[in-house]
PDB file of C-alpha atoms in Angstrom:
ATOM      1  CA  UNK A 151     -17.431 -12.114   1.124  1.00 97.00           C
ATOM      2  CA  UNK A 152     -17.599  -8.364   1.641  1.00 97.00           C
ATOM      3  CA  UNK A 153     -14.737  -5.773   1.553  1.00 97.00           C
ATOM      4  CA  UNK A 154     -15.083  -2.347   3.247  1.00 95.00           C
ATOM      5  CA  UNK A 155     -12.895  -0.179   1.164  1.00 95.00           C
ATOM      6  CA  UNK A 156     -11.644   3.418   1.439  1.00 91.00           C
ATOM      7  CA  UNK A 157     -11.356   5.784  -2.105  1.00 88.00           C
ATOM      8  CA  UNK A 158      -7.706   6.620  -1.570  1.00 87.00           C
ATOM      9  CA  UNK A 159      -6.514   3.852   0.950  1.00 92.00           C
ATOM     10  CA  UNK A 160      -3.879   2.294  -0.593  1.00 93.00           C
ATOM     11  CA  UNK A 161      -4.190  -1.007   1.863  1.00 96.00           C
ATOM     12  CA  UNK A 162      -7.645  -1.516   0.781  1.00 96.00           C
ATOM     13  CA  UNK A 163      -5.955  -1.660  -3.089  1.00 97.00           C
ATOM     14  CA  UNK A 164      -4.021  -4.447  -1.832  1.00 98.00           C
ATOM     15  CA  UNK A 165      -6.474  -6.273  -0.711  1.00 98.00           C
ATOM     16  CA  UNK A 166      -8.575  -5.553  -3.657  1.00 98.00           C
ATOM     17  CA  UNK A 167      -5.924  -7.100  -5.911  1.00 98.00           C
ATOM     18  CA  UNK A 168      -5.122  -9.711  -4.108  1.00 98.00           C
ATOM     19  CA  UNK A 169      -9.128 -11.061  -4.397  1.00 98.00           C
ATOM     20  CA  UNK A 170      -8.783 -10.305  -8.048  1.00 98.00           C
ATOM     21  CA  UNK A 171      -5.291 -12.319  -7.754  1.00 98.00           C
ATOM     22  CA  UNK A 172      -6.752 -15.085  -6.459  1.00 98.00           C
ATOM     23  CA  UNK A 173     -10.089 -15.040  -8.705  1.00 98.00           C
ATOM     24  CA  UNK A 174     -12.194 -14.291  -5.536  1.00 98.00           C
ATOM     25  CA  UNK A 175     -16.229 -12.731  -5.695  1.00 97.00           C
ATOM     26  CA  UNK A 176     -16.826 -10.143  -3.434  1.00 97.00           C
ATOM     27  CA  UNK A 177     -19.226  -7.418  -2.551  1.00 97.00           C
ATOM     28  CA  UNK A 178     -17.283  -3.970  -2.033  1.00 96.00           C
ATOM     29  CA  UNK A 179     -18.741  -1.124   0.354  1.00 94.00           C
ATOM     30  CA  UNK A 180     -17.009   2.000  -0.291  1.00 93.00           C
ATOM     31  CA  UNK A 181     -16.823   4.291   3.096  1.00 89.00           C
ATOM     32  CA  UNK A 182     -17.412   7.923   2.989  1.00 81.00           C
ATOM     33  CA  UNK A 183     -15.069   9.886   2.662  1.00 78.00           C
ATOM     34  CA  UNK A 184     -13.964  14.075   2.349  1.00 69.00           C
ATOM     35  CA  UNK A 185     -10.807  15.800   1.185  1.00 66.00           C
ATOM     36  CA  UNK A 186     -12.477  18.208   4.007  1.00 66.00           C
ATOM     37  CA  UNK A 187     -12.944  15.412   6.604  1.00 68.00           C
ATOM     38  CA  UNK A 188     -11.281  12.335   5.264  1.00 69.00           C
ATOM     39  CA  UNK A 189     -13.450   9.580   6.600  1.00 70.00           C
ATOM     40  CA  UNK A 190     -14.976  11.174   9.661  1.00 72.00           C
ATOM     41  CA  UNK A 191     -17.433  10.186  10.830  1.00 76.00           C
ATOM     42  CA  UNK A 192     -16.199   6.735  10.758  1.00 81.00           C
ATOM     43  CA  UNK A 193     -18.646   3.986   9.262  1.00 81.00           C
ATOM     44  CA  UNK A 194     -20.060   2.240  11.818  1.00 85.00           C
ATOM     45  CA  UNK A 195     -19.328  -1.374  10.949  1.00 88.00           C
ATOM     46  CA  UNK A 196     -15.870  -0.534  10.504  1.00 87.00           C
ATOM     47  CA  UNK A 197     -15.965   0.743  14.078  1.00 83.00           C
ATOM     48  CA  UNK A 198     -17.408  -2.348  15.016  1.00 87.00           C
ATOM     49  CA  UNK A 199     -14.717  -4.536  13.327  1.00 90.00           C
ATOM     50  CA  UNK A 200     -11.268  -2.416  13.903  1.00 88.00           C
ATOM     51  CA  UNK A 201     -10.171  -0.586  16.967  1.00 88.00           C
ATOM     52  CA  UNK A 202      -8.773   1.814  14.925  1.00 88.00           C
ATOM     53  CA  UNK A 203     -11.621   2.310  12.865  1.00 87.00           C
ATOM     54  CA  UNK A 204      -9.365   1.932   9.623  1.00 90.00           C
ATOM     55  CA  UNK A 205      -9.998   0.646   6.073  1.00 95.00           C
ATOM     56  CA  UNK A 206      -9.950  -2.273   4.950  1.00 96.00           C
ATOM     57  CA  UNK A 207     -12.060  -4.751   6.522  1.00 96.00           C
ATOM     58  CA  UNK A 208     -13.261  -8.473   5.075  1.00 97.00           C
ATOM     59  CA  UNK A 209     -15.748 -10.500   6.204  1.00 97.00           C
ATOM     60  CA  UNK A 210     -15.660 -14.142   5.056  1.00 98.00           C
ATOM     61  CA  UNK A 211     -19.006 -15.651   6.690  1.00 96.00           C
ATOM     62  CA  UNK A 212     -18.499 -15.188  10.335  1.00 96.00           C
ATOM     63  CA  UNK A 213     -15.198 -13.961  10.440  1.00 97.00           C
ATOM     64  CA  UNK A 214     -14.176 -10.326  10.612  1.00 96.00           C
ATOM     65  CA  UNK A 215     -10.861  -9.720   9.697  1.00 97.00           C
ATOM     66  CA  UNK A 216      -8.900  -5.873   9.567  1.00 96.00           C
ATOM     67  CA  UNK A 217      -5.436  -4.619   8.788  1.00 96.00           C
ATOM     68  CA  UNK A 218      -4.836  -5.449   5.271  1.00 97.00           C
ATOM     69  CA  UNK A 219      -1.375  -7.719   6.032  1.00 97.00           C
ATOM     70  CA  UNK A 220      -3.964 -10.040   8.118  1.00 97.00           C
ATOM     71  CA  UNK A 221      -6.495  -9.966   5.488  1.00 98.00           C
ATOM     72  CA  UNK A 222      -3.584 -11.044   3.058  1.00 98.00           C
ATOM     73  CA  UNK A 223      -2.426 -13.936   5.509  1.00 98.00           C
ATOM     74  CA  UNK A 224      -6.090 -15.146   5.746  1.00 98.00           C
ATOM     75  CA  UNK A 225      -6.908 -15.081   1.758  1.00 98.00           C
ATOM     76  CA  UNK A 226      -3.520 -17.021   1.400  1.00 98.00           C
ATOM     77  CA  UNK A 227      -4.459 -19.550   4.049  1.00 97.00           C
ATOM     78  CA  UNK A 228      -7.802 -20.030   3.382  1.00 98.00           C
ATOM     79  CA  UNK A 229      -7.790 -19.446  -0.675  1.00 98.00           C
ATOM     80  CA  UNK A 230      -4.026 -20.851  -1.413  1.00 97.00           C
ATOM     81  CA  UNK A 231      -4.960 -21.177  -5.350  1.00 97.00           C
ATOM     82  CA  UNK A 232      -2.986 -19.466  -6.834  1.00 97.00           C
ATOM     83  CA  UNK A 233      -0.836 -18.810  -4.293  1.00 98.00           C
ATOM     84  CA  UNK A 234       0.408 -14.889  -3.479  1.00 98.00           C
ATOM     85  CA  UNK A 235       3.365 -15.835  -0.931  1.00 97.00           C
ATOM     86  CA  UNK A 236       6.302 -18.404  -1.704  1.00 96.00           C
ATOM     87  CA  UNK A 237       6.297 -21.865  -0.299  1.00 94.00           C
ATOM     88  CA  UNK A 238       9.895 -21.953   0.865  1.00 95.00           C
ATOM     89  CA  UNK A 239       9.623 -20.377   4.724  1.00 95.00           C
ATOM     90  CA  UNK A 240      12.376 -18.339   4.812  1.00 95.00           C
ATOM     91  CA  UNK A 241      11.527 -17.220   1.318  1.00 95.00           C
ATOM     92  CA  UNK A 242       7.836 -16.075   2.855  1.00 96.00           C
ATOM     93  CA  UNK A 243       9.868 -14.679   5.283  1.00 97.00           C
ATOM     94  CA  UNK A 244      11.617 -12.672   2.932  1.00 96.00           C
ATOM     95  CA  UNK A 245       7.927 -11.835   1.489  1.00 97.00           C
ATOM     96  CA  UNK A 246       6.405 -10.385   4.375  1.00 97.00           C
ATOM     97  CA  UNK A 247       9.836  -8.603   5.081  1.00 97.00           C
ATOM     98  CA  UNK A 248       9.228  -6.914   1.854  1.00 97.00           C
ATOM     99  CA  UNK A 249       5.511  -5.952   2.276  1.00 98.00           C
ATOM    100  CA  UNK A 250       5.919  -4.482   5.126  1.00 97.00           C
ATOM    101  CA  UNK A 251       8.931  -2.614   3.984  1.00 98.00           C
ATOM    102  CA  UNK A 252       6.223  -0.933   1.358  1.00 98.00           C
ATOM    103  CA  UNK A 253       3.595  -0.499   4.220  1.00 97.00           C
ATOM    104  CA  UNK A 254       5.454   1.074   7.034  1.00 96.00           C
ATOM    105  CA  UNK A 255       9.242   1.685   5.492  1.00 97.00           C
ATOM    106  CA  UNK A 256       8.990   3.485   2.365  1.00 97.00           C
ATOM    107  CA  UNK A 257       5.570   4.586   2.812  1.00 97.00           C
ATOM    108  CA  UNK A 258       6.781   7.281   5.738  1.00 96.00           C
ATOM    109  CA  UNK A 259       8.295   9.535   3.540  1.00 97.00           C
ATOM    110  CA  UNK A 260       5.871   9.652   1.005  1.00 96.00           C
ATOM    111  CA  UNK A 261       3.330  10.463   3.661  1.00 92.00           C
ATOM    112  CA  UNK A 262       5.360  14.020   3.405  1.00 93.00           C
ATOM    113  CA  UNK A 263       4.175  14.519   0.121  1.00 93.00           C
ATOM    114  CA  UNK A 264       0.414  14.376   1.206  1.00 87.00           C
ATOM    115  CA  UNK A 265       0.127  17.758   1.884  1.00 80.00           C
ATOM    116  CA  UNK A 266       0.227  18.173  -2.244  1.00 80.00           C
ATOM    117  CA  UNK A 267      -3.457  17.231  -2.186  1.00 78.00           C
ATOM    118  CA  UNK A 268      -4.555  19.442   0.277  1.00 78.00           C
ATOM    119  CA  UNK A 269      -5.346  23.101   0.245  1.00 75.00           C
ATOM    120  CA  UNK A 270      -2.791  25.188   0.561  1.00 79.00           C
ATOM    121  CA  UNK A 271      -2.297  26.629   4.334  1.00 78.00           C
ATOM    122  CA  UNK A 272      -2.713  29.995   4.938  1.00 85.00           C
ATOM    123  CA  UNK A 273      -0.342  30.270   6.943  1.00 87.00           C
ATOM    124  CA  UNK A 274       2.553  30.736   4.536  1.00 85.00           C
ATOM    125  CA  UNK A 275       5.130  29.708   6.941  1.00 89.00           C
ATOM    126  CA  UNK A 276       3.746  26.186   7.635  1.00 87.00           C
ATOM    127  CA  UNK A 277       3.131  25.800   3.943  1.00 84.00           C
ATOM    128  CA  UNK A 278       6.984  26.203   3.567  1.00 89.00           C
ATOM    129  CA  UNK A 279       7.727  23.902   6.289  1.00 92.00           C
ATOM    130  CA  UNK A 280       5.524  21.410   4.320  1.00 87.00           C
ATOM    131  CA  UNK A 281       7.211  21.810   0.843  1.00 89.00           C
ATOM    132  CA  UNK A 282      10.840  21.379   2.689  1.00 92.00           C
ATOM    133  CA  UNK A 283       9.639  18.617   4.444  1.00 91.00           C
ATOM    134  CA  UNK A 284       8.392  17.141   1.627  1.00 91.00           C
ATOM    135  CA  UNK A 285      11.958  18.049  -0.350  1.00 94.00           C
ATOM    136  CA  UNK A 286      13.278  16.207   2.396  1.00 96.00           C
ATOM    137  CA  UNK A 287      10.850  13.246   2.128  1.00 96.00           C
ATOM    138  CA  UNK A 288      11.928  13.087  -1.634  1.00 96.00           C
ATOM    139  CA  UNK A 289      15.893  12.635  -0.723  1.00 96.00           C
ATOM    140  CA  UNK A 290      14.729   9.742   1.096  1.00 97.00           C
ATOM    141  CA  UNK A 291      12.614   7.966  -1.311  1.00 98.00           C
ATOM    142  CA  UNK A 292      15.421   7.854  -4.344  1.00 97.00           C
ATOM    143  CA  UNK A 293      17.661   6.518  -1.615  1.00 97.00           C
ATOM    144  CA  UNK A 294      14.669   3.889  -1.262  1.00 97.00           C
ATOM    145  CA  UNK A 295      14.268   3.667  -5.401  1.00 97.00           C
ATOM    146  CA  UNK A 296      18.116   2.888  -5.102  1.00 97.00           C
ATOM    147  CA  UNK A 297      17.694  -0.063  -3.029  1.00 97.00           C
ATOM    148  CA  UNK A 298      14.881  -1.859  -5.433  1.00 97.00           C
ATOM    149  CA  UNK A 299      16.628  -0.627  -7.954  1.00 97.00           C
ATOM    150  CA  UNK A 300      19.578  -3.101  -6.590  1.00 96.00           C
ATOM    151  CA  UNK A 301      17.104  -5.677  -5.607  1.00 95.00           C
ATOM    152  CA  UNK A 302      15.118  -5.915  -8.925  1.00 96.00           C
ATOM    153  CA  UNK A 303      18.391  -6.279 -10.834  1.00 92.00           C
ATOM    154  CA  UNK A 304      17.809  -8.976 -13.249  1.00 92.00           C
ATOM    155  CA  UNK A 305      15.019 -10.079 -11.829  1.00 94.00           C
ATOM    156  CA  UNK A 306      11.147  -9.529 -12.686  1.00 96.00           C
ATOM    157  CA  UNK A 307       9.405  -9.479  -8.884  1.00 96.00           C
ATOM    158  CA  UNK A 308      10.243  -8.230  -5.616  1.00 96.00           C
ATOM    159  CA  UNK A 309      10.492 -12.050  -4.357  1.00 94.00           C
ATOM    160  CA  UNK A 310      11.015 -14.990  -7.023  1.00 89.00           C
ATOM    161  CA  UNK A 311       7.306 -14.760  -8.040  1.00 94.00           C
ATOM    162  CA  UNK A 312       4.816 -12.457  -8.137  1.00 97.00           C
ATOM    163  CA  UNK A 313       3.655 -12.161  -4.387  1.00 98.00           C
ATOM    164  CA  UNK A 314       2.040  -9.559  -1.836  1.00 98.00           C
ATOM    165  CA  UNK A 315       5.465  -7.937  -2.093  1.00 98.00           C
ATOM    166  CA  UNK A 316       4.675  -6.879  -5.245  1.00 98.00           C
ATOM    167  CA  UNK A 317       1.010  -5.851  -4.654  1.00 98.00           C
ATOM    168  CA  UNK A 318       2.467  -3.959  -1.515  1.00 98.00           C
ATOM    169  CA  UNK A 319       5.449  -1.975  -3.443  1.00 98.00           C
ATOM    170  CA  UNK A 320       3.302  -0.967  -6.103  1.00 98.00           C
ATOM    171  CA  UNK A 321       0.687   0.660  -4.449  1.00 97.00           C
ATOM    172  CA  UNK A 322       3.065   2.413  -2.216  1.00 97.00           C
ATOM    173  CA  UNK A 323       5.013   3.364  -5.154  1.00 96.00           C
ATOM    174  CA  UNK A 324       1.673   4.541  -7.046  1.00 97.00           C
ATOM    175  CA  UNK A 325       0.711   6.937  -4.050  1.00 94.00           C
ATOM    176  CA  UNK A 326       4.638   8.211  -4.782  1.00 96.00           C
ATOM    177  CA  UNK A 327       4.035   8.762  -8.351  1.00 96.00           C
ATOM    178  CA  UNK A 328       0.177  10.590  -8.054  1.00 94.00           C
ATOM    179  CA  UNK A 329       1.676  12.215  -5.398  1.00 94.00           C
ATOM    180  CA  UNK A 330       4.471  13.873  -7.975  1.00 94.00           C
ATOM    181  CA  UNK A 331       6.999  12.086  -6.100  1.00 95.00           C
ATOM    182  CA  UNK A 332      10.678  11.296  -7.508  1.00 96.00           C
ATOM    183  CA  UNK A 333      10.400   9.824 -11.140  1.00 95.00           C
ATOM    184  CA  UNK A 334      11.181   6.347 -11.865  1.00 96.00           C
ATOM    185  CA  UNK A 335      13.485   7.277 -15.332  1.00 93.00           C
ATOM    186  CA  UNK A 336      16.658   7.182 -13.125  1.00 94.00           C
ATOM    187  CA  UNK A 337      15.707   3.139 -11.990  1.00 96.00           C
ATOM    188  CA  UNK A 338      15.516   0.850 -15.283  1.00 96.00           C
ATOM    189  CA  UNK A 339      14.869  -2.147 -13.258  1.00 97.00           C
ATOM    190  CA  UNK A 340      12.272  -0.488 -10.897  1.00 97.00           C
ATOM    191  CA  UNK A 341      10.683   1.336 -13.570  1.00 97.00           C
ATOM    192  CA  UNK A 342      10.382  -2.057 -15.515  1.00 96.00           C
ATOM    193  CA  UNK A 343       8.710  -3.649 -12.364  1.00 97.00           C
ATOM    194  CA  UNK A 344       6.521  -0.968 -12.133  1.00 97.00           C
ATOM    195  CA  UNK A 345       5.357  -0.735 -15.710  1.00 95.00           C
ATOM    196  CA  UNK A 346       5.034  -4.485 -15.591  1.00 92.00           C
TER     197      UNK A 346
END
């Protein structure tokens, strides 16, 4: 099995832990990649293997799999031991709800605070459209820490055991902390889950 992984893609970490989850050998190819350029030019067999040319891609013998919600799906389905997704369907349901409320939900915002990484623009009135923006991004994410903060009450996972929910949130939430997001100290339960 071989991964193609990106050095700051966050879906290639979930993918990464779910393989270490499940107790799964695999080869890892890191693409190139530039603060400068990011990962232009794209690596050819990732090319070859997504449309979009994105990080990560698996390949499991002959099959070529990208997107790292597929890749999840497919490790579950073709690895099931031990299992990252509940048995109960609408419970899975719930699951994937949940991961892709990390991937494409609370992950917008935090895309705001991006910019943090970057050099600074010189032109000084875009880099103060960027640090409202991203003041603005942060009003939405403790609105988001509010919700887990309800959902994790009592409880130690996102769904009733650990799952891809939980691999999902906590990179997501890791890019929000690196990124000097909004602190956790207001959350008990999410900062629990997160230390956990």
């Amino acid at each position: 099995m071989k991964l193609y992984s990106g050095p700051v893609s966050l879906f290639s970490r979930k993918v990464e832990i779910a393989l270490a989850e499940k107790g799964l050998a695999f080869e890892q190819e890191m693409v190139p990649f530039t603060q400068a350029t990011g990962y232009r030019p794209k690596h050819p067999a990732v090319l070859a293997a997504d449309p979009k040319g994105q990080v990560p891609v698996l390949v499991d013998g002959d099959l070529t799999l990208f997107d790292s919600t597929v890749i999840l799906e497919y490790l579950e389905d073709a690895y099931p031991a031990p299992p990252l997704y509940p048995r109960d369907p609408k419970d899975r349901a719930r699951c994937r709800l949940a991961e892709l409320y990390a991937d494409e939900i609370l992950l917008q915002p935090i895309r705001a605070l991006m910019y943090r990484t970057e050099p600074p623009s010189p032109d000084a009135a875009r880099q103060a459209e960027r640090r409202a923006a991203a003041e603005r991004a942060e009003a939405i994410i403790r609105t988001h820490y509010a919700e887990l903060e309800a959902r994790l009450a009592g409880r130690d996972h996102i769904c009733a055991t650990f799952s891809v929910a939980d691999i999902a949130m906590f990179m997501t939430m890791l890019f929000a902390q690196r990124l000097n997001g909004p602190r956790l100290d207001r959350h008990p339960a999410l900062a629990a889950w997160y230390t956990r």
